Amino acid sequence: MQIIQCQSKDQAVSKVATILFETICDEKRNVFGLATGRTMEPVYAELVKLMKNSGKDFSNKRFFMLDEYYGLTDNHESSFKFYIKTHFQNPMGFKDDQFFFPPVHLSDAGQQYERDIRAQGGVELQLLGIGQNGHIGFNEPGSEKDSLTRRVDLTPDTIEANREQFVDDIVPVDALSMGIGTILRAKELVLLATGKSKADTIQFLVNNQENSSCPASFLKNHPRFTLVLDPEAASKIN
Ligand code: GLP
């Protein structure tokens, strides 16, 4: 695990946007895993600027979303599909067929998504945020290291932490998420954590070995795992 401690939140965001941009520009690397959440909003804003200013053609790039809620209508304003369209797909003018979304409408959703990822040759770089309870994607504490894409129940803490992102009364209680095993198959992982609400989780992640009470800890032994932190998220690391 490589830890990059930045001097400010802006610097952390910029670091992650630059890593993503440079990887996306690599002609040999065409498939990427994307995350959502408040942490990633400024990352996409910067990534869009970098990509647009480059003048390059990105039409052969493909993007897989990490997770999606159940119980929302297609393209609901609070869905992750809507999020990525708003923050990345539409600003870049990317076509729908460049994006893969967890197929929540299918009965064999998890298996189908795994097949889709394999059919595209696997994910080169997976972008990740982290939940206050150490979840990655929606792999909540207790998730297995070799778990694959599946329907998961959200913990009360996660439901509460994400409540403000819902525009109406529908607050989903389950989701389809890439598994930890799915995430670990990506060739490279980049996790961004910012803000003091993540400080305890980051402290645990950095100071403990693999432990299912903190699903993100399963990433520690991935050969190419980079953890990018702002000063607040890093504030409790010894
Ligand atoms: C959600 C997403 C995660 C994200 C996490 C943190 O639950 N499933 O992929 O990393 O929340 O979100 P935020 O960046 O808003 O703190």
JSON list of N, CA and C and ligand atoms in Angstrom, two decimals, residues 35-40 66-67 69 80 128-131 135-138 158 162 165 198, ligand 1:
[
{"chain": "A", "resi": 35, "resn": "ALA", "atom": "N", "xyz": [-16.25, 5.41, -8.90]},
{"chain": "A", "resi": 35, "resn": "ALA", "atom": "CA", "xyz": [-16.97, 5.48, -7.63]},
{"chain": "A", "resi": 35, "resn": "ALA", "atom": "C", "xyz": [-17.82, 6.74, -7.59]},
{"chain": "A", "resi": 36, "resn": "THR", "atom": "N", "xyz": [-18.74, 6.77, -6.64]},
{"chain": "A", "resi": 36, "resn": "THR", "atom": "CA", "xyz": [-19.58, 7.95, -6.47]},
{"chain": "A", "resi": 36, "resn": "THR", "atom": "C", "xyz": [-19.32, 8.55, -5.08]},
{"chain": "A", "resi": 37, "resn": "GLY", "atom": "N", "xyz": [-20.22, 9.37, -4.60]},
{"chain": "A", "resi": 37, "resn": "GLY", "atom": "CA", "xyz": [-20.08, 9.95, -3.27]},
{"chain": "A", "resi": 37, "resn": "GLY", "atom": "C", "xyz": [-19.64, 11.41, -3.34]},
{"chain": "A", "resi": 38, "resn": "ARG", "atom": "N", "xyz": [-19.83, 12.12, -2.23]},
{"chain": "A", "resi": 38, "resn": "ARG", "atom": "CA", "xyz": [-19.48, 13.54, -2.18]},
{"chain": "A", "resi": 38, "resn": "ARG", "atom": "C", "xyz": [-17.99, 13.75, -2.41]},
{"chain": "A", "resi": 39, "resn": "THR", "atom": "N", "xyz": [-17.17, 12.82, -1.89]},
{"chain": "A", "resi": 39, "resn": "THR", "atom": "CA", "xyz": [-15.72, 12.94, -2.02]},
{"chain": "A", "resi": 39, "resn": "THR", "atom": "C", "xyz": [-15.29, 13.06, -3.47]},
{"chain": "A", "resi": 40, "resn": "MET", "atom": "N", "xyz": [-15.99, 12.37, -4.35]},
{"chain": "A", "resi": 40, "resn": "MET", "atom": "CA", "xyz": [-15.55, 12.29, -5.75]},
{"chain": "A", "resi": 40, "resn": "MET", "atom": "C", "xyz": [-16.03, 13.44, -6.63]},
{"chain": "A", "resi": 66, "resn": "LEU", "atom": "N", "xyz": [-19.23, 1.17, -9.64]},
{"chain": "A", "resi": 66, "resn": "LEU", "atom": "CA", "xyz": [-18.96, 0.28, -8.50]},
{"chain": "A", "resi": 66, "resn": "LEU", "atom": "C", "xyz": [-20.24, -0.31, -7.90]},
{"chain": "A", "resi": 67, "resn": "ASP", "atom": "N", "xyz": [-21.28, 0.49, -7.84]},
{"chain": "A", "resi": 67, "resn": "ASP", "atom": "CA", "xyz": [-22.49, 0.04, -7.14]},
{"chain": "A", "resi": 67, "resn": "ASP", "atom": "C", "xyz": [-23.71, 0.85, -7.57]},
{"chain": "A", "resi": 69, "resn": "TYR", "atom": "N", "xyz": [-28.03, 1.61, -6.07]},
{"chain": "A", "resi": 69, "resn": "TYR", "atom": "CA", "xyz": [-29.13, 1.31, -5.14]},
{"chain": "A", "resi": 69, "resn": "TYR", "atom": "C", "xyz": [-30.21, 0.49, -5.81]},
{"chain": "A", "resi": 80, "resn": "PHE", "atom": "N", "xyz": [-26.86, 6.39, -8.58]},
{"chain": "A", "resi": 80, "resn": "PHE", "atom": "CA", "xyz": [-25.47, 6.60, -8.96]},
{"chain": "A", "resi": 80, "resn": "PHE", "atom": "C", "xyz": [-25.35, 6.78, -10.48]},
{"chain": "A", "resi": 128, "resn": "LEU", "atom": "N", "xyz": [-11.89, 4.47, -5.78]},
{"chain": "A", "resi": 128, "resn": "LEU", "atom": "CA", "xyz": [-12.68, 4.11, -4.59]},
{"chain": "A", "resi": 128, "resn": "LEU", "atom": "C", "xyz": [-12.75, 5.26, -3.60]},
{"chain": "A", "resi": 129, "resn": "GLY", "atom": "N", "xyz": [-13.91, 5.38, -2.96]},
{"chain": "A", "resi": 129, "resn": "GLY", "atom": "CA", "xyz": [-14.02, 6.20, -1.76]},
{"chain": "A", "resi": 129, "resn": "GLY", "atom": "C", "xyz": [-14.11, 5.23, -0.60]},
{"chain": "A", "resi": 130, "resn": "ILE", "atom": "N", "xyz": [-14.42, 5.74, 0.57]},
{"chain": "A", "resi": 130, "resn": "ILE", "atom": "CA", "xyz": [-14.56, 4.85, 1.73]},
{"chain": "A", "resi": 130, "resn": "ILE", "atom": "C", "xyz": [-15.70, 5.36, 2.60]},
{"chain": "A", "resi": 131, "resn": "GLY", "atom": "N", "xyz": [-16.49, 4.43, 3.13]},
{"chain": "A", "resi": 131, "resn": "GLY", "atom": "CA", "xyz": [-17.56, 4.81, 4.04]},
{"chain": "A", "resi": 131, "resn": "GLY", "atom": "C", "xyz": [-16.98, 5.05, 5.44]},
{"chain": "A", "resi": 135, "resn": "HIS", "atom": "N", "xyz": [-16.54, 0.77, 4.71]},
{"chain": "A", "resi": 135, "resn": "HIS", "atom": "CA", "xyz": [-17.01, 0.04, 3.52]},
{"chain": "A", "resi": 135, "resn": "HIS", "atom": "C", "xyz": [-16.38, 0.59, 2.25]},
{"chain": "A", "resi": 136, "resn": "ILE", "atom": "N", "xyz": [-16.24, -0.31, 1.27]},
{"chain": "A", "resi": 136, "resn": "ILE", "atom": "CA", "xyz": [-15.82, 0.10, -0.07]},
{"chain": "A", "resi": 136, "resn": "ILE", "atom": "C", "xyz": [-16.90, -0.39, -1.03]},
{"chain": "A", "resi": 137, "resn": "GLY", "atom": "N", "xyz": [-17.25, 0.45, -2.01]},
{"chain": "A", "resi": 137, "resn": "GLY", "atom": "CA", "xyz": [-18.48, 0.17, -2.74]},
{"chain": "A", "resi": 137, "resn": "GLY", "atom": "C", "xyz": [-19.56, 0.14, -1.67]},
{"chain": "A", "resi": 138, "resn": "PHE", "atom": "N", "xyz": [-20.36, -0.92, -1.68]},
{"chain": "A", "resi": 138, "resn": "PHE", "atom": "CA", "xyz": [-21.29, -1.11, -0.56]},
{"chain": "A", "resi": 138, "resn": "PHE", "atom": "C", "xyz": [-20.98, -2.43, 0.15]},
{"chain": "A", "resi": 158, "resn": "THR", "atom": "N", "xyz": [-24.87, 3.45, 7.35]},
{"chain": "A", "resi": 158, "resn": "THR", "atom": "CA", "xyz": [-24.69, 3.87, 5.95]},
{"chain": "A", "resi": 158, "resn": "THR", "atom": "C", "xyz": [-25.96, 4.57, 5.45]},
{"chain": "A", "resi": 162, "resn": "ASN", "atom": "N", "xyz": [-25.96, 8.52, 4.19]},
{"chain": "A", "resi": 162, "resn": "ASN", "atom": "CA", "xyz": [-26.28, 8.90, 2.82]},
{"chain": "A", "resi": 162, "resn": "ASN", "atom": "C", "xyz": [-27.66, 9.56, 2.68]},
{"chain": "A", "resi": 165, "resn": "GLN", "atom": "N", "xyz": [-28.46, 12.70, 0.69]},
{"chain": "A", "resi": 165, "resn": "GLN", "atom": "CA", "xyz": [-28.33, 12.69, -0.77]},
{"chain": "A", "resi": 165, "resn": "GLN", "atom": "C", "xyz": [-29.63, 12.33, -1.48]},
{"chain": "A", "resi": 198, "resn": "LYS", "atom": "N", "xyz": [-13.69, 10.79, 8.13]},
{"chain": "A", "resi": 198, "resn": "LYS", "atom": "CA", "xyz": [-13.02, 9.55, 7.68]},
{"chain": "A", "resi": 198, "resn": "LYS", "atom": "C", "xyz": [-11.77, 9.23, 8.52]},
{"chain": "B", "resi": 1, "resn": "GLP", "atom": "C1", "xyz": [-21.27, 5.41, -0.60]},
{"chain": "B", "resi": 1, "resn": "GLP", "atom": "C2", "xyz": [-20.69, 4.67, -1.81]},
{"chain": "B", "resi": 1, "resn": "GLP", "atom": "C3", "xyz": [-19.21, 4.50, -1.69]},
{"chain": "B", "resi": 1, "resn": "GLP", "atom": "C4", "xyz": [-18.58, 5.79, -1.22]},
{"chain": "B", "resi": 1, "resn": "GLP", "atom": "C5", "xyz": [-19.05, 6.11, 0.16]},
{"chain": "B", "resi": 1, "resn": "GLP", "atom": "C6", "xyz": [-18.48, 7.41, 0.70]},
{"chain": "B", "resi": 1, "resn": "GLP", "atom": "O1", "xyz": [-21.84, 4.63, 0.35]},
{"chain": "B", "resi": 1, "resn": "GLP", "atom": "N1", "xyz": [-21.27, 3.40, -2.03]},
{"chain": "B", "resi": 1, "resn": "GLP", "atom": "O2", "xyz": [-18.70, 4.09, -2.95]},
{"chain": "B", "resi": 1, "resn": "GLP", "atom": "O3", "xyz": [-17.19, 5.64, -1.22]},
{"chain": "B", "resi": 1, "resn": "GLP", "atom": "O4", "xyz": [-20.44, 6.19, 0.17]},
{"chain": "B", "resi": 1, "resn": "GLP", "atom": "O5", "xyz": [-19.23, 8.49, 0.27]},
{"chain": "B", "resi": 1, "resn": "GLP", "atom": "P1", "xyz": [-18.84, 9.99, 0.52]},
{"chain": "B", "resi": 1, "resn": "GLP", "atom": "O6", "xyz": [-17.73, 10.29, -0.41]},
{"chain": "B", "resi": 1, "resn": "GLP", "atom": "O7", "xyz": [-20.08, 10.75, 0.20]},
{"chain": "B", "resi": 1, "resn": "GLP", "atom": "O8", "xyz": [-18.43, 10.11, 1.94]}
]
